[in-house]
Amino acid sequence: TMTTSIIIAVKAWQKNLKECVSKCLELDYSDFEILILPDAPLEKKCPWSFSGRVGIFPTGPVCPADKRDLALNYARGEILAFIDDDAYPAKDWLKCAMEDFEDNSVAAVGGPSVTPFNDSLPKKASGAIYSSYLVSGNFIYRYIPGKKREVDDLPSCNLLVRKSVMQGLGGFNTSFWPGEDTKLCLEITKKLKKKIIYDPKVLVYHHCRPVFIPHLKQIANYALHRGYFVKKYPATSLKVSYFIPSLFLLGLLFGSTLSLFYIPLRVLYSSVLSFYLCLAFIFSISKELRLIPLVFSGIILSHISYGLFFLKGLLSKKLKEEL
């Protein structure tokens, strides 16, 4: 077995961190350690001081990408397993990932981040929005298990990378957040010509931010950086699918204005908008009826928010590289 260092970048103590570490300690794998990187010491609140597997390394108030780079100084593992503090792994997370690392051409492995079954309704609604094809398109495999494949970009909430690869690239080497994972994956696939494998069995459970305000803030932040990365990292970010919400938003705004003056266009605009709303409703249907209005509204607001902030990122001359 390959020695693995699980790396959790956090700001401060919170209940999800306790769940994350507790679940990591239950992993069906023998050779691993857990490195927690908070802004300040956690010892007074830390229930794992008895465990030789857990190390706490305060970093000061730096961004997650910097924390993960600092972890390179402490990690003894051959594999670095990055997971967010608001996520926790399936019991066979590491065991399944190690099977993929048996291929020496594989530099990184990741898998889906699934919404836990016992989450609150607003968090489950957020998870349902992300896992909707109408929102994530061909990237829904990031939120629900899909077919095993080779990919060029995976999020750092569930990403395992060879330590030798991270050292060779100088770590994430950026203060972008989110977006540090896009930069790293680009360098792995384009610079090193190595493989990144998406494996549905390498699964974590991820608590989404509840609808509506926290969810939309996250969507906006993703969109802002993706829009900017279209120019900065076009190899992985210059994709038609990322432009669709912005085109939808522009069509919504200009179509409504023009349709006031041109009746045939008004009919077309009304038909397209009705079709879109029907689609949004169809993709909102759930066995849990209480979810339907939240997901329906959330899909529409997510498209608008993403479309607006993607354009903002696209038109930005420079994006601040700090939190």
Coordinates of C-alpha atoms in Angstrom, one line a residue:
T1 CA 0.0 0.0 0.0
M2 CA 1.1 3.6 -0.7
T3 CA 1.4 5.9 2.3
T4 CA -1.2 8.7 2.0
S5 CA -1.5 12.1 3.6
I6 CA -5.1 13.4 3.9
I7 CA -4.9 17.2 3.8
I8 CA -7.7 19.4 5.2
A9 CA -7.4 23.1 4.8
V10 CA -9.6 25.0 7.2
K11 CA -10.1 28.5 8.7
A12 CA -11.2 27.5 12.1
W13 CA -13.0 24.8 14.1
Q14 CA -16.5 23.9 13.0
K15 CA -18.7 20.8 13.4
N16 CA -18.2 19.6 9.9
L17 CA -14.5 19.3 10.5
K18 CA -15.2 16.9 13.4
E19 CA -17.3 14.8 11.1
C20 CA -14.7 14.9 8.3
V21 CA -11.8 13.8 10.5
S22 CA -13.9 11.1 12.3
K23 CA -14.9 9.6 9.0
C24 CA -11.3 9.7 7.8
L25 CA -10.2 7.8 10.9
E26 CA -12.7 5.0 9.9
L27 CA -11.3 4.5 6.4
D28 CA -10.7 1.0 5.3
Y29 CA -7.0 1.6 4.7
S30 CA -4.0 1.1 6.9
D31 CA -1.3 3.5 5.9
F32 CA -2.5 7.1 6.1
E33 CA -2.1 10.3 8.2
I34 CA -4.4 13.4 8.5
L35 CA -3.0 16.9 8.3
I36 CA -5.3 19.7 9.4
L37 CA -4.2 23.2 8.5
P38 CA -6.2 25.9 10.4
D39 CA -5.5 29.6 10.7
A40 CA -4.8 29.2 14.5
P41 CA -4.2 26.3 16.9
L42 CA -7.2 23.9 17.5
E43 CA -5.9 22.0 20.4
K44 CA -8.5 23.1 23.0
K45 CA -11.4 21.9 20.8
C46 CA -9.7 19.0 19.1
P47 CA -11.0 15.5 20.1
W48 CA -8.3 13.6 18.2
S49 CA -5.2 14.5 20.3
F50 CA -5.0 10.8 21.3
S51 CA -4.7 9.7 17.7
G52 CA -1.2 9.5 16.3
R53 CA -2.7 9.8 12.8
V54 CA -3.8 13.4 13.2
G55 CA -1.4 16.4 13.0
I56 CA -2.5 20.1 13.3
F57 CA -0.4 22.7 11.6
P58 CA -1.6 26.3 12.1
T59 CA -0.8 28.5 9.0
G60 CA -2.0 31.9 9.8
P61 CA -4.8 33.5 7.7
V62 CA -3.8 32.3 4.2
C63 CA -6.0 31.0 1.4
P64 CA -6.7 27.2 0.9
A65 CA -4.2 26.9 -1.9
D66 CA -1.4 28.2 0.2
K67 CA -2.4 26.0 3.1
R68 CA -2.2 22.9 0.8
D69 CA 1.2 24.0 -0.5
L70 CA 2.4 24.4 3.1
A71 CA 1.2 20.8 3.8
L72 CA 4.0 19.6 1.5
N73 CA 6.4 20.5 4.2
Y74 CA 4.8 18.1 6.7
A75 CA 3.3 15.3 4.5
R76 CA 5.1 12.0 4.6
G77 CA 2.7 10.3 2.2
E78 CA 3.5 9.3 -1.4
I79 CA -0.1 10.4 -2.2
L80 CA -1.6 13.6 -1.1
A81 CA -5.4 13.3 -0.7
F82 CA -7.2 16.7 -0.6
I83 CA -10.6 16.9 0.9
D84 CA -12.7 19.9 2.1
D85 CA -13.6 20.3 5.7
D86 CA -17.3 20.2 4.8
A87 CA -16.9 16.8 3.1
Y88 CA -16.2 13.3 4.4
P89 CA -15.0 10.2 2.5
A90 CA -16.7 6.9 1.7
K91 CA -15.1 4.1 3.7
D92 CA -13.2 2.7 0.7
W93 CA -12.2 6.1 -0.7
L94 CA -8.4 5.5 -0.4
K95 CA -8.5 1.8 -1.2
C96 CA -10.3 2.5 -4.6
A97 CA -8.0 5.5 -5.4
M98 CA -4.9 3.4 -4.9
E99 CA -6.0 0.9 -7.5
D100 CA -5.9 3.7 -10.1
F101 CA -2.5 4.8 -8.9
E102 CA -1.1 1.4 -9.9
D103 CA -0.8 2.9 -13.4
N104 CA 2.4 5.0 -13.2
S105 CA 1.1 7.4 -15.9
V106 CA -1.7 8.5 -13.6
A107 CA -0.7 11.6 -11.7
A108 CA -4.1 12.4 -10.0
V109 CA -7.3 10.7 -9.2
G110 CA -10.7 12.1 -8.1
G111 CA -14.4 11.2 -8.0
P112 CA -17.9 12.5 -7.3
S113 CA -18.9 14.7 -4.3
V114 CA -22.3 13.5 -3.4
T115 CA -24.8 15.3 -1.2
P116 CA -25.4 13.3 2.1
F117 CA -28.8 11.8 2.5
N118 CA -29.4 13.3 5.9
D119 CA -28.6 16.9 4.9
S120 CA -31.1 19.7 5.6
L121 CA -33.7 20.6 2.9
P122 CA -31.9 23.8 1.7
K123 CA -28.6 21.9 1.4
K124 CA -30.2 19.0 -0.4
A125 CA -31.8 21.5 -2.8
S126 CA -28.4 22.9 -3.6
G127 CA -27.0 19.5 -4.2
A128 CA -29.9 18.7 -6.5
I129 CA -29.3 21.9 -8.5
Y130 CA -25.6 21.1 -9.0
S131 CA -26.4 17.5 -10.0
S132 CA -29.0 18.6 -12.5
Y133 CA -28.0 18.3 -16.2
L134 CA -29.6 21.7 -16.8
V135 CA -27.0 23.3 -14.5
S136 CA -23.9 21.2 -14.7
G137 CA -24.3 19.7 -18.2
N138 CA -21.6 17.2 -19.0
F139 CA -20.0 17.8 -15.6
I140 CA -22.7 16.2 -13.5
Y141 CA -20.4 13.3 -12.9
R142 CA -18.7 15.6 -10.3
Y143 CA -21.9 15.4 -8.2
I144 CA -23.3 12.0 -8.9
P145 CA -21.3 8.8 -9.8
G146 CA -20.7 8.5 -13.5
K147 CA -18.6 6.4 -15.9
K148 CA -14.9 6.0 -15.1
R149 CA -12.9 8.2 -17.5
E150 CA -9.8 10.3 -18.1
V151 CA -10.5 14.0 -17.4
D152 CA -8.6 17.3 -17.6
D153 CA -10.0 19.1 -14.6
L154 CA -11.3 18.0 -11.2
P155 CA -12.2 20.0 -8.0
S156 CA -9.9 19.9 -5.0
C157 CA -12.7 18.9 -2.6
N158 CA -12.0 15.3 -3.7
L159 CA -8.6 15.2 -5.4
L160 CA -5.6 12.8 -4.8
V161 CA -2.3 13.7 -6.3
R162 CA 1.2 12.0 -6.3
K163 CA 3.4 14.0 -3.9
S164 CA 6.3 13.8 -6.5
V165 CA 4.0 15.5 -9.0
M166 CA 3.1 18.3 -6.6
Q167 CA 6.7 18.9 -5.7
G168 CA 7.7 18.9 -9.3
L169 CA 5.1 21.6 -10.1
G170 CA 5.9 23.6 -7.0
G171 CA 2.5 22.9 -5.4
F172 CA -0.7 24.7 -6.5
N173 CA 1.6 27.8 -6.6
T174 CA -1.3 30.2 -6.8
S175 CA -3.6 32.2 -4.4
F176 CA -6.6 31.8 -6.7
W177 CA -9.6 30.4 -4.8
P178 CA -11.6 28.8 -6.3
G179 CA -9.6 27.9 -9.3
E180 CA -6.4 26.6 -7.8
D181 CA -7.4 23.1 -8.9
T182 CA -8.0 24.2 -12.5
K183 CA -4.4 25.5 -12.7
L184 CA -2.9 22.4 -11.2
C185 CA -4.9 20.0 -13.4
L186 CA -3.9 22.1 -16.5
E187 CA -0.2 21.7 -15.6
I188 CA -0.6 17.9 -14.9
T189 CA -2.3 17.2 -18.3
K190 CA -0.6 19.8 -20.6
K191 CA 2.8 20.4 -19.0
L192 CA 3.6 17.0 -17.6
K193 CA 1.4 15.0 -20.1
K194 CA 0.2 12.8 -17.3
K195 CA -3.3 11.4 -16.7
I196 CA -6.1 12.5 -14.3
I197 CA -8.6 9.7 -13.7
Y198 CA -12.2 10.2 -12.6
D199 CA -13.3 7.1 -10.7
P200 CA -16.9 7.0 -9.4
K201 CA -15.8 4.7 -6.6
V202 CA -13.4 7.4 -5.2
L203 CA -16.4 9.0 -3.6
V204 CA -16.9 11.7 -0.9
Y205 CA -20.0 13.2 0.7
H206 CA -20.1 16.9 0.4
H207 CA -22.4 19.3 2.4
C208 CA -23.5 21.9 -0.1
R209 CA -24.2 25.5 0.8
P210 CA -27.9 26.0 1.4
V211 CA -30.2 27.8 -1.0
F212 CA -30.5 30.6 -1.8
I213 CA -27.9 33.3 -0.8
P214 CA -25.0 31.1 0.2
H215 CA -25.5 28.8 -2.8
L216 CA -25.7 31.7 -5.2
K217 CA -22.6 33.4 -3.7
Q218 CA -20.7 30.2 -4.4
I219 CA -22.1 30.0 -7.9
A220 CA -21.1 33.6 -8.5
N221 CA -17.6 33.0 -7.2
Y222 CA -17.1 29.9 -9.5
A223 CA -18.4 31.9 -12.5
L224 CA -16.3 34.9 -11.8
H225 CA -13.1 32.8 -11.8
R226 CA -14.2 30.6 -14.7
G227 CA -14.8 33.6 -16.8
Y228 CA -11.4 35.0 -16.0
F229 CA -9.8 31.6 -16.6
V230 CA -11.2 31.5 -20.1
K231 CA -8.5 34.0 -20.9
K232 CA -5.8 32.9 -18.4
Y233 CA -6.2 29.1 -18.8
P234 CA -8.0 28.5 -22.1
A235 CA -6.8 24.9 -22.5
T236 CA -9.3 23.8 -19.8
S237 CA -11.7 26.8 -19.5
L238 CA -12.4 27.8 -23.1
K239 CA -15.4 25.6 -23.6
V240 CA -18.8 26.4 -25.1
S241 CA -20.7 25.0 -22.1
Y242 CA -19.3 27.7 -19.8
F243 CA -20.7 30.4 -22.0
I244 CA -24.3 29.1 -22.2
P245 CA -25.6 30.8 -19.0
S246 CA -24.3 34.2 -20.1
L247 CA -25.9 33.7 -23.6
F248 CA -29.1 32.8 -21.8
L249 CA -28.9 35.9 -19.6
L250 CA -28.2 38.2 -22.6
G251 CA -31.1 36.6 -24.5
L252 CA -33.4 37.1 -21.5
L253 CA -32.5 40.8 -21.2
F254 CA -32.3 41.9 -24.8
G255 CA -35.1 39.6 -26.0
S256 CA -37.6 41.1 -23.5
T257 CA -36.7 44.6 -24.6
L258 CA -36.8 43.9 -28.3
S259 CA -40.0 42.0 -28.1
L260 CA -41.8 45.1 -26.9
F261 CA -41.3 46.7 -30.3
Y262 CA -41.5 43.7 -32.6
I263 CA -44.5 41.4 -32.3
P264 CA -43.1 38.3 -34.2
L265 CA -40.1 38.4 -31.9
R266 CA -42.4 38.6 -28.9
V267 CA -44.0 35.3 -29.9
L268 CA -40.6 33.7 -30.3
Y269 CA -39.3 35.1 -27.0
S270 CA -42.4 33.9 -25.1
S271 CA -42.2 30.4 -26.7
V272 CA -38.5 30.0 -25.9
L273 CA -38.9 31.3 -22.3
S274 CA -41.9 29.0 -21.8
F275 CA -39.9 26.0 -23.1
Y276 CA -37.0 26.9 -20.7
L277 CA -39.4 27.2 -17.7
C278 CA -40.9 23.8 -18.6
L279 CA -37.4 22.3 -18.8
A280 CA -36.4 23.8 -15.4
F281 CA -39.6 22.3 -13.9
I282 CA -39.0 18.9 -15.4
F283 CA -35.4 18.8 -14.0
S284 CA -36.7 19.9 -10.6
I285 CA -39.1 17.0 -10.2
S286 CA -38.1 14.9 -7.1
K287 CA -39.6 12.2 -5.0
E288 CA -39.3 14.7 -2.1
L289 CA -42.0 17.1 -3.1
R290 CA -40.7 19.9 -0.8
L291 CA -37.6 20.1 -2.9
I292 CA -39.3 20.9 -6.2
P293 CA -40.0 24.7 -5.7
L294 CA -36.5 25.2 -4.2
V295 CA -34.8 23.4 -7.0
F296 CA -36.9 25.0 -9.7
S297 CA -36.2 28.5 -8.4
G298 CA -32.6 27.6 -7.7
I299 CA -31.9 26.4 -11.3
I300 CA -33.2 29.7 -12.7
L301 CA -31.3 31.9 -10.2
S302 CA -28.1 29.8 -10.7
H303 CA -28.2 30.4 -14.4
I304 CA -28.7 34.1 -14.0
S305 CA -26.0 34.4 -11.3
Y306 CA -23.5 32.3 -13.2
G307 CA -24.2 34.1 -16.5
L308 CA -23.7 37.6 -14.9
F309 CA -20.5 36.8 -13.0
F310 CA -19.0 34.8 -15.8
L311 CA -19.3 37.9 -18.0
K312 CA -17.8 40.0 -15.2
G313 CA -14.8 37.6 -15.0
L314 CA -14.5 37.5 -18.8
L315 CA -14.3 41.3 -19.0
S316 CA -12.0 41.7 -16.0
K317 CA -8.4 42.8 -16.9
K318 CA -7.1 41.3 -13.6
L319 CA -8.7 39.2 -10.9
K320 CA -7.5 39.5 -7.3
E321 CA -5.6 36.4 -6.4
E322 CA -6.5 36.5 -2.7
L323 CA -9.5 35.8 -0.6

